[in-house]
Short mmCIF file of C-alpha atoms in Angstrom, two decimals:
data_model
loop_
_atom_site.label_atom_id
_atom_site.label_comp_id
_atom_site.label_asym_id
_atom_site.label_seq_id
_atom_site.Cartn_x
_atom_site.Cartn_y
_atom_site.Cartn_z
CA MET V 1 13.34 10.04 18.48
CA PRO V 2 15.67 7.09 17.75
CA LEU V 3 15.22 5.61 14.28
CA VAL V 4 15.07 2.04 15.60
CA LEU V 5 12.31 -0.31 16.70
CA THR V 6 11.38 -0.68 20.35
CA GLU V 7 11.38 -4.11 22.00
CA GLU V 8 7.59 -4.42 21.51
CA GLN V 9 7.82 -3.41 17.86
CA THR V 10 10.62 -5.91 17.31
CA LEU V 11 8.48 -8.67 18.79
CA LEU V 12 5.63 -7.69 16.44
CA ARG V 13 8.02 -7.77 13.49
CA ASP V 14 9.30 -11.23 14.40
CA SER V 15 5.74 -12.50 14.83
CA ALA V 16 4.58 -11.05 11.50
CA ARG V 17 7.71 -12.28 9.70
CA GLY V 18 7.24 -15.87 10.80
CA PHE V 19 3.49 -15.91 10.20
CA ILE V 20 3.57 -14.31 6.75
CA ALA V 21 6.58 -16.28 5.52
CA GLU V 22 4.90 -19.55 6.51
CA ASN V 23 1.36 -18.77 5.36
CA GLY V 24 1.67 -16.22 2.56
CA PRO V 25 4.93 -16.85 0.62
CA VAL V 26 5.64 -15.79 -2.94
CA ALA V 27 4.51 -19.22 -4.13
CA GLN V 28 0.99 -18.40 -2.99
CA LEU V 29 0.92 -15.28 -5.20
CA ARG V 30 1.97 -17.43 -8.14
CA ARG V 31 -0.88 -19.86 -7.48
CA LEU V 32 -3.42 -17.03 -7.25
CA ARG V 33 -2.10 -15.49 -10.46
CA ASP V 34 -2.03 -18.73 -12.42
CA ALA V 35 -5.56 -19.59 -11.30
CA ASN V 36 -6.77 -16.09 -12.19
CA ASP V 37 -8.36 -15.98 -8.74
CA HIS V 38 -11.16 -13.39 -8.62
CA ASP V 39 -10.25 -12.03 -5.20
CA GLY V 40 -6.54 -12.01 -5.88
CA PHE V 41 -5.87 -12.91 -2.25
CA CYS V 42 -6.51 -15.93 -0.05
CA ARG V 43 -9.65 -15.55 2.06
CA GLU V 44 -8.49 -18.25 4.44
CA LEU V 45 -5.20 -16.43 5.02
CA TRP V 46 -7.08 -13.15 5.49
CA ALA V 47 -9.17 -14.75 8.24
CA ARG V 48 -6.05 -16.08 9.96
CA PHE V 49 -4.34 -12.70 9.48
CA ALA V 50 -7.29 -11.10 11.29
CA GLY V 51 -7.11 -13.74 14.01
CA MET V 52 -3.53 -12.67 14.70
CA GLY V 53 -4.79 -9.12 15.24
CA TYR V 54 -2.89 -7.60 12.31
CA THR V 55 -6.01 -6.24 10.57
CA GLY V 56 -6.70 -4.01 13.58
CA VAL V 57 -3.20 -2.64 14.17
CA LEU V 58 -4.38 0.95 13.70
CA VAL V 59 -7.95 0.53 15.00
CA PRO V 60 -8.49 1.80 18.57
CA GLU V 61 -8.91 -0.79 21.30
CA ALA V 62 -12.42 0.51 21.94
CA HIS V 63 -13.40 -0.86 18.52
CA GLY V 64 -11.63 -4.19 18.85
CA GLY V 65 -8.26 -3.22 17.42
CA LEU V 66 -4.76 -3.09 18.85
CA GLY V 67 -4.65 0.71 19.02
CA LEU V 68 -1.06 0.91 17.76
CA GLY V 69 0.48 3.34 15.27
CA ALA V 70 2.14 3.86 11.92
CA VAL V 71 5.40 2.20 12.96
CA GLU V 72 3.60 -1.01 13.85
CA ALA V 73 1.51 -0.92 10.68
CA GLY V 74 4.73 -0.43 8.74
CA VAL V 75 6.31 -3.42 10.44
CA VAL V 76 3.48 -5.60 9.11
CA MET V 77 3.63 -3.99 5.67
CA GLU V 78 7.36 -4.69 5.37
CA GLU V 79 6.79 -8.39 5.91
CA ILE V 80 3.96 -8.35 3.38
CA GLY V 81 6.41 -6.75 0.93
CA ARG V 82 9.10 -9.33 1.64
CA GLN V 83 6.79 -12.18 0.62
CA LEU V 84 4.68 -10.29 -1.94
CA THR V 85 1.67 -11.43 0.07
CA ALA V 86 -1.63 -10.40 -1.49
CA SER V 87 -3.73 -8.78 1.23
CA PRO V 88 -6.38 -6.02 1.59
CA PHE V 89 -4.61 -4.73 4.71
CA LEU V 90 -3.13 -1.65 3.02
CA ALA V 91 -6.42 -0.44 1.56
CA SER V 92 -8.80 -1.46 4.33
CA GLY V 93 -6.77 -1.65 7.54
CA VAL V 94 -4.68 1.46 6.86
CA VAL V 95 -6.24 3.97 4.44
CA ALA V 96 -9.96 3.33 4.96
CA ALA V 97 -9.51 2.85 8.70
CA THR V 98 -7.62 6.17 8.94
CA ALA V 99 -10.36 7.98 6.99
CA LEU V 100 -13.00 6.57 9.33
CA MET V 101 -10.99 7.49 12.42
CA ARG V 102 -10.49 11.03 11.13
CA ALA V 103 -13.95 11.75 9.74
CA GLY V 104 -16.41 9.11 10.92
CA SER V 105 -19.14 9.71 13.48
CA PRO V 106 -19.15 7.61 16.66
CA ALA V 107 -21.88 5.43 15.16
CA GLN V 108 -19.99 4.97 11.90
CA GLN V 109 -16.77 4.14 13.72
CA ALA V 110 -18.50 1.67 16.03
CA GLU V 111 -19.99 -0.20 13.07
CA TRP V 112 -17.17 -0.13 10.54
CA LEU V 113 -13.92 0.03 12.52
CA ALA V 114 -14.90 -3.05 14.50
CA ALA V 115 -15.68 -4.88 11.25
CA ILE V 116 -12.34 -3.82 9.73
CA ALA V 117 -10.45 -4.93 12.84
CA SER V 118 -12.11 -8.33 12.80
CA GLY V 119 -11.54 -8.77 9.06
CA GLU V 120 -15.27 -9.33 8.53
CA ARG V 121 -15.55 -6.41 6.13
CA ILE V 122 -13.19 -4.88 3.61
CA VAL V 123 -13.49 -1.15 2.97
CA ALA V 124 -11.67 0.34 -0.03
CA PRO V 125 -10.69 4.01 -0.50
CA ALA V 126 -11.85 5.55 -3.78
CA PHE V 127 -10.04 8.86 -4.30
CA ASP V 128 -8.50 8.80 -7.79
CA GLU V 129 -10.25 9.69 -11.03
CA ARG V 130 -7.32 9.99 -13.45
CA SER V 131 -4.59 7.67 -14.70
CA LYS V 132 -2.07 9.66 -12.62
CA HIS V 133 -2.65 10.31 -8.93
CA ASP V 134 -4.29 13.70 -8.36
CA PRO V 135 -6.50 13.70 -5.25
CA ALA V 136 -7.39 17.37 -5.69
CA CYS V 137 -9.10 16.59 -9.00
CA ILE V 138 -12.59 15.49 -7.95
CA GLU V 139 -15.26 15.51 -10.63
CA LEU V 140 -17.55 12.98 -8.96
CA ARG V 141 -20.61 15.07 -8.03
CA ALA V 142 -22.42 15.00 -4.72
CA GLN V 143 -25.86 16.62 -4.95
CA PRO V 144 -28.04 17.13 -1.87
CA ALA V 145 -31.25 15.14 -2.23
CA ALA V 146 -34.52 14.97 -0.34
CA GLU V 147 -33.36 12.26 2.08
CA GLY V 148 -29.60 12.59 1.77
CA TRP V 149 -27.25 12.69 -1.21
CA ARG V 150 -26.99 11.63 -4.85
CA LEU V 151 -23.60 10.69 -6.30
CA ASP V 152 -22.68 10.69 -9.99
CA GLY V 153 -19.25 10.05 -11.49
CA ALA V 154 -16.44 7.52 -11.63
CA LYS V 155 -13.34 6.43 -9.73
CA CYS V 156 -10.35 4.41 -10.90
CA PHE V 157 -7.44 2.47 -9.39
CA VAL V 158 -9.53 1.52 -6.35
CA VAL V 159 -7.23 -0.86 -4.50
CA ASP V 160 -9.08 -4.08 -3.55
CA GLY V 161 -12.31 -2.46 -4.68
CA HIS V 162 -13.35 -5.63 -6.54
CA ALA V 163 -13.64 -7.45 -3.19
CA ALA V 164 -14.80 -4.57 -0.98
CA ASP V 165 -17.95 -4.48 1.11
CA ALA V 166 -18.00 -0.68 1.06
CA PHE V 167 -16.08 2.30 -0.29
CA VAL V 168 -14.86 5.58 1.17
CA VAL V 169 -15.57 7.89 -1.76
CA SER V 170 -14.47 11.50 -2.22
CA ALA V 171 -16.94 13.78 -4.01
CA ARG V 172 -17.57 17.46 -4.53
CA ALA V 173 -20.79 19.45 -4.72
CA PRO V 174 -21.05 22.23 -7.32
CA GLN V 175 -19.57 25.50 -6.03
CA ALA V 176 -18.62 23.81 -2.75
CA PRO V 177 -15.50 25.11 -0.96
CA GLY V 178 -14.09 21.62 -0.44
CA PRO V 179 -14.64 17.88 -0.94
CA SER V 180 -16.84 15.55 1.06
CA LEU V 181 -16.42 11.90 2.01
CA PHE V 182 -19.13 9.26 1.77
CA LEU V 183 -19.40 5.66 2.87
CA VAL V 184 -20.92 3.80 -0.08
CA PRO V 185 -22.03 0.14 0.28
CA ALA V 186 -20.84 -2.14 -2.49
CA ASP V 187 -24.43 -3.24 -3.17
CA ALA V 188 -25.78 0.32 -3.53
CA ALA V 189 -28.23 0.75 -6.41
CA GLY V 190 -26.59 2.56 -9.31
CA LEU V 191 -23.03 1.50 -8.39
CA ALA V 192 -21.11 -0.58 -10.95
CA VAL V 193 -17.81 -2.20 -9.94
CA GLU V 194 -15.45 -3.39 -12.69
CA ARG V 195 -12.56 -5.66 -11.75
CA VAL V 196 -9.27 -4.60 -13.36
CA ALA V 197 -6.19 -6.85 -13.36
CA MET V 198 -2.90 -5.04 -12.74
CA VAL V 199 0.55 -6.00 -14.02
CA ASP V 200 1.51 -7.34 -10.57
CA ALA V 201 -1.33 -9.90 -10.62
CA ARG V 202 -3.33 -7.90 -8.06
CA PRO V 203 -6.82 -6.76 -9.06
CA THR V 204 -8.13 -3.24 -8.52
CA ALA V 205 -11.47 -1.76 -9.55
CA ARG V 206 -13.14 1.00 -11.50
CA LEU V 207 -16.31 2.42 -10.01
CA VAL V 208 -19.15 4.06 -11.91
CA LEU V 209 -21.76 5.80 -9.76
CA ASP V 210 -24.92 6.57 -11.68
CA GLY V 211 -27.43 8.31 -9.45
CA VAL V 212 -26.37 6.46 -6.30
CA ALA V 213 -28.78 7.55 -3.57
CA LEU V 214 -27.34 7.68 -0.06
CA PRO V 215 -28.94 8.58 3.28
CA ALA V 216 -27.63 11.57 5.22
CA ALA V 217 -25.88 9.14 7.57
CA ALA V 218 -23.55 8.06 4.76
CA LEU V 219 -21.68 11.38 4.96
CA LEU V 220 -18.36 11.07 6.81
CA GLY V 221 -17.67 14.20 8.82
CA GLU V 222 -18.79 17.64 7.74
CA ALA V 223 -20.04 18.34 4.24
CA HIS V 224 -17.38 20.03 2.11
CA GLY V 225 -14.83 19.70 4.92
CA ALA V 226 -13.07 16.41 4.18
CA ALA V 227 -9.81 17.71 2.68
CA ALA V 228 -7.78 17.15 5.84
CA ALA V 229 -9.20 13.65 6.39
CA ILE V 230 -8.44 12.68 2.78
CA GLU V 231 -4.83 13.85 3.06
CA ALA V 232 -4.40 12.10 6.41
CA ALA V 233 -5.72 8.83 4.97
CA LEU V 234 -3.54 9.13 1.88
CA ASP V 235 -0.42 9.92 3.91
CA ALA V 236 -1.07 6.88 6.08
CA GLY V 237 -1.33 4.81 2.90
CA ARG V 238 1.77 6.38 1.36
CA VAL V 239 3.90 5.64 4.40
CA ALA V 240 2.54 2.08 4.59
CA ALA V 241 3.18 1.58 0.86
CA ALA V 242 6.73 2.87 1.41
CA ALA V 243 7.17 0.19 4.06
CA GLU V 244 5.98 -2.49 1.64
CA LEU V 245 8.40 -1.14 -0.98
CA LEU V 246 11.28 -1.29 1.49
CA GLY V 247 10.35 -4.84 2.48
CA LEU V 248 10.35 -6.07 -1.11
CA ALA V 249 13.56 -4.15 -1.86
CA GLU V 250 15.37 -5.79 1.05
CA ALA V 251 14.08 -9.22 0.02
CA ALA V 252 15.33 -8.68 -3.53
CA PHE V 253 18.70 -7.51 -2.19
CA GLU V 254 19.07 -10.52 0.10
CA ARG V 255 18.33 -12.90 -2.77
CA THR V 256 20.86 -11.10 -4.95
CA LEU V 257 23.58 -11.24 -2.28
CA ALA V 258 23.02 -14.96 -1.85
CA TYR V 259 23.36 -15.46 -5.61
CA LEU V 260 26.58 -13.41 -5.77
CA LYS V 261 28.10 -15.74 -3.19
CA GLU V 262 26.91 -18.93 -4.92
CA ARG V 263 27.38 -18.26 -8.65
CA ARG V 264 30.87 -18.99 -9.90
CA GLN V 265 32.50 -17.67 -13.05
CA PHE V 266 36.13 -17.99 -14.16
CA GLY V 267 36.83 -20.15 -11.12
CA ARG V 268 35.60 -17.69 -8.49
CA ALA V 269 32.37 -16.43 -6.93
CA ILE V 270 31.03 -13.49 -8.94
CA GLY V 271 30.63 -11.59 -5.66
CA GLU V 272 34.44 -11.27 -5.65
CA PHE V 273 34.33 -9.02 -8.72
CA GLN V 274 34.82 -5.43 -7.65
CA ALA V 275 32.26 -3.96 -10.04
CA LEU V 276 29.49 -6.09 -8.53
CA GLN V 277 30.71 -5.32 -5.02
CA HIS V 278 30.42 -1.58 -5.74
CA ARG V 279 26.86 -1.99 -7.02
CA ALA V 280 25.87 -4.08 -4.01
CA ALA V 281 27.45 -1.56 -1.62
CA LEU V 282 25.56 1.30 -3.25
CA LEU V 283 22.25 -0.54 -2.92
CA CYS V 284 22.99 -1.41 0.71
CA THR V 285 23.57 2.29 1.42
CA GLU V 286 20.35 3.27 -0.36
CA LEU V 287 18.38 0.77 1.70
CA ALA V 288 19.80 2.16 4.95
CA ILE V 289 18.97 5.77 4.02
CA THR V 290 15.47 4.79 2.93
CA ARG V 291 14.86 2.96 6.20
CA ALA V 292 15.83 6.09 8.14
CA ALA V 293 13.44 8.19 6.03
CA LEU V 294 10.67 5.64 6.49
CA VAL V 295 10.97 5.36 10.28
CA HIS V 296 11.09 9.15 10.55
CA ALA V 297 7.90 9.40 8.48
CA GLN V 298 6.19 6.75 10.61
CA GLN V 299 7.12 8.50 13.83
CA THR V 300 6.11 11.89 12.42
CA LEU V 301 2.81 10.48 11.20
CA ALA V 302 2.01 9.31 14.71
CA ALA V 303 2.69 12.81 16.03
CA GLY V 304 0.76 14.60 13.25
CA GLY V 305 1.82 16.91 10.43
CA ALA V 306 3.69 14.33 8.37
CA GLU V 307 3.04 15.64 4.85
CA ALA V 308 6.67 16.34 3.94
CA ALA V 309 8.05 13.25 5.69
CA ALA V 310 5.44 11.03 4.01
CA SER V 311 6.34 12.35 0.56
CA ILE V 312 10.07 11.88 1.18
CA ALA V 313 9.56 8.31 2.40
CA LYS V 314 7.24 7.34 -0.48
CA SER V 315 9.51 8.88 -3.12
CA ARG V 316 12.72 7.37 -1.73
CA ALA V 317 11.19 3.94 -1.18
CA GLY V 318 9.93 3.84 -4.77
CA SER V 319 13.33 4.79 -6.18
CA THR V 320 15.21 2.38 -3.91
CA ALA V 321 12.88 -0.51 -4.69
CA THR V 322 13.27 0.15 -8.42
CA LEU V 323 17.06 0.03 -8.07
CA ALA V 324 16.87 -3.15 -5.98
CA VAL V 325 14.71 -5.09 -8.41
CA GLN V 326 16.63 -3.89 -11.46
CA GLU V 327 19.92 -4.96 -9.89
CA ALA V 328 18.37 -8.31 -8.94
CA VAL V 329 17.39 -8.98 -12.55
CA GLN V 330 20.71 -7.80 -14.00
CA MET V 331 23.00 -9.58 -11.52
CA HIS V 332 21.12 -12.83 -12.01
CA GLY V 333 21.77 -12.59 -15.73
CA GLY V 334 19.55 -14.40 -18.22
CA MET V 335 17.56 -16.34 -15.63
CA GLY V 336 16.59 -13.05 -13.97
CA MET V 337 14.37 -12.41 -17.00
CA THR V 338 12.42 -15.65 -16.72
CA ASP V 339 9.01 -16.01 -15.11
CA GLU V 340 10.21 -18.98 -13.10
CA PHE V 341 12.46 -16.63 -11.14
CA ASP V 342 10.81 -14.38 -8.55
CA ALA V 343 12.68 -11.17 -9.44
CA GLY V 344 10.09 -10.30 -12.08
CA LEU V 345 7.27 -10.53 -9.55
CA TYR V 346 9.11 -8.16 -7.23
CA MET V 347 9.73 -5.77 -10.10
CA LYS V 348 6.07 -5.68 -11.14
CA ARG V 349 4.86 -5.10 -7.58
CA ALA V 350 7.40 -2.30 -7.12
CA ARG V 351 6.16 -0.63 -10.30
CA VAL V 352 2.55 -0.64 -9.17
CA LEU V 353 3.38 0.59 -5.67
CA GLN V 354 5.49 3.38 -7.14
CA GLU V 355 2.43 4.77 -8.91
CA LEU V 356 0.04 4.16 -6.04
CA TRP V 357 -0.98 7.44 -4.34
CA GLY V 358 1.75 9.41 -6.08
CA ASP V 359 5.00 8.54 -7.83
CA ALA V 360 8.39 10.17 -7.22
CA ASP V 361 7.57 13.15 -9.46
CA PHE V 362 4.25 13.78 -7.68
CA HIS V 363 5.93 13.78 -4.29
CA ALA V 364 8.85 15.94 -5.43
CA ASP V 365 6.31 18.53 -6.60
CA ARG V 366 4.30 18.18 -3.40
CA LEU V 367 7.40 18.61 -1.26
CA ALA V 368 8.39 21.72 -3.19
CA ARG V 369 4.94 23.23 -2.69
CA LEU V 370 4.98 22.42 1.03
CA ARG V 371 8.29 24.23 1.33
CA GLY V 372 7.07 27.31 -0.48
CA TYR V 373 8.65 26.90 -3.92
#
């Protein structure tokens, strides 16, 4: 398949670029951060974002969504990355929606996918329990109870969990052959949600489940058979996070190029200095290679079996974004270190996204295992 956007995908990109740049620029993130806003994102913008149909990009048309794929979701995520727009789309519209599409019953999908597509409800995935991403490590216990299930344990780094209406929670029963997935309402008795501020000014959450009683209908899919759905949801999130990383990397690069052409030293633009030209050329090449890896992963994800491609895209995007933001700070000199300049905001977001659902080391190890090493 060609590693370029179709005409329809290009139109979606142009629409998302104009809308997000106008309504959710970097300045909005600064305002939310400085006000210590509890949600960490603008509810009014989220409603308008839903009105444009972006929240339901992945949701089937039967449930009120657009019924598109990973490429289209990535197009939206890139524009979010360009502007550092705070939005629950990644957690709710991509990861949680994918988990529900893969494991949810028709009744669960009818209720929750429609609500996700309309933006009326935010659903957050809760898979991690350690400081480093390790989805196979599940200590949260799921015990069969008289009328359903009882959950006990904790989850951390729950993206947008502080503002979620429900959670997709992975759990494991003692001696069970595999994990299970549960849909847990945010107001469930015994569930405590702690808001945690991240370095990039975006809140996440820690969950503590102390004897949370759930009906049998809260189980997503088959008991002890959720491993494939969890990996599918995580890979969808990894590829979407890679798209956000690429978007912010390209924005940082564009700002740096503009500065190299404007800043003058010793009577000439600093962009005329060969050393800076070499560094800019290297970054431009890295961005092009990363885009090819990302589009391949998006296309592979739509066709199924994208584990290796997702890991390559997430790892490369993290490394490329790190290079882009570091070069932005260094080439801007002293002012690149100040809070008034946006490079620091891009750097902090890149650092958080790098860790989210597996850093470069995690995905290098995963890729080696997938290839039999």
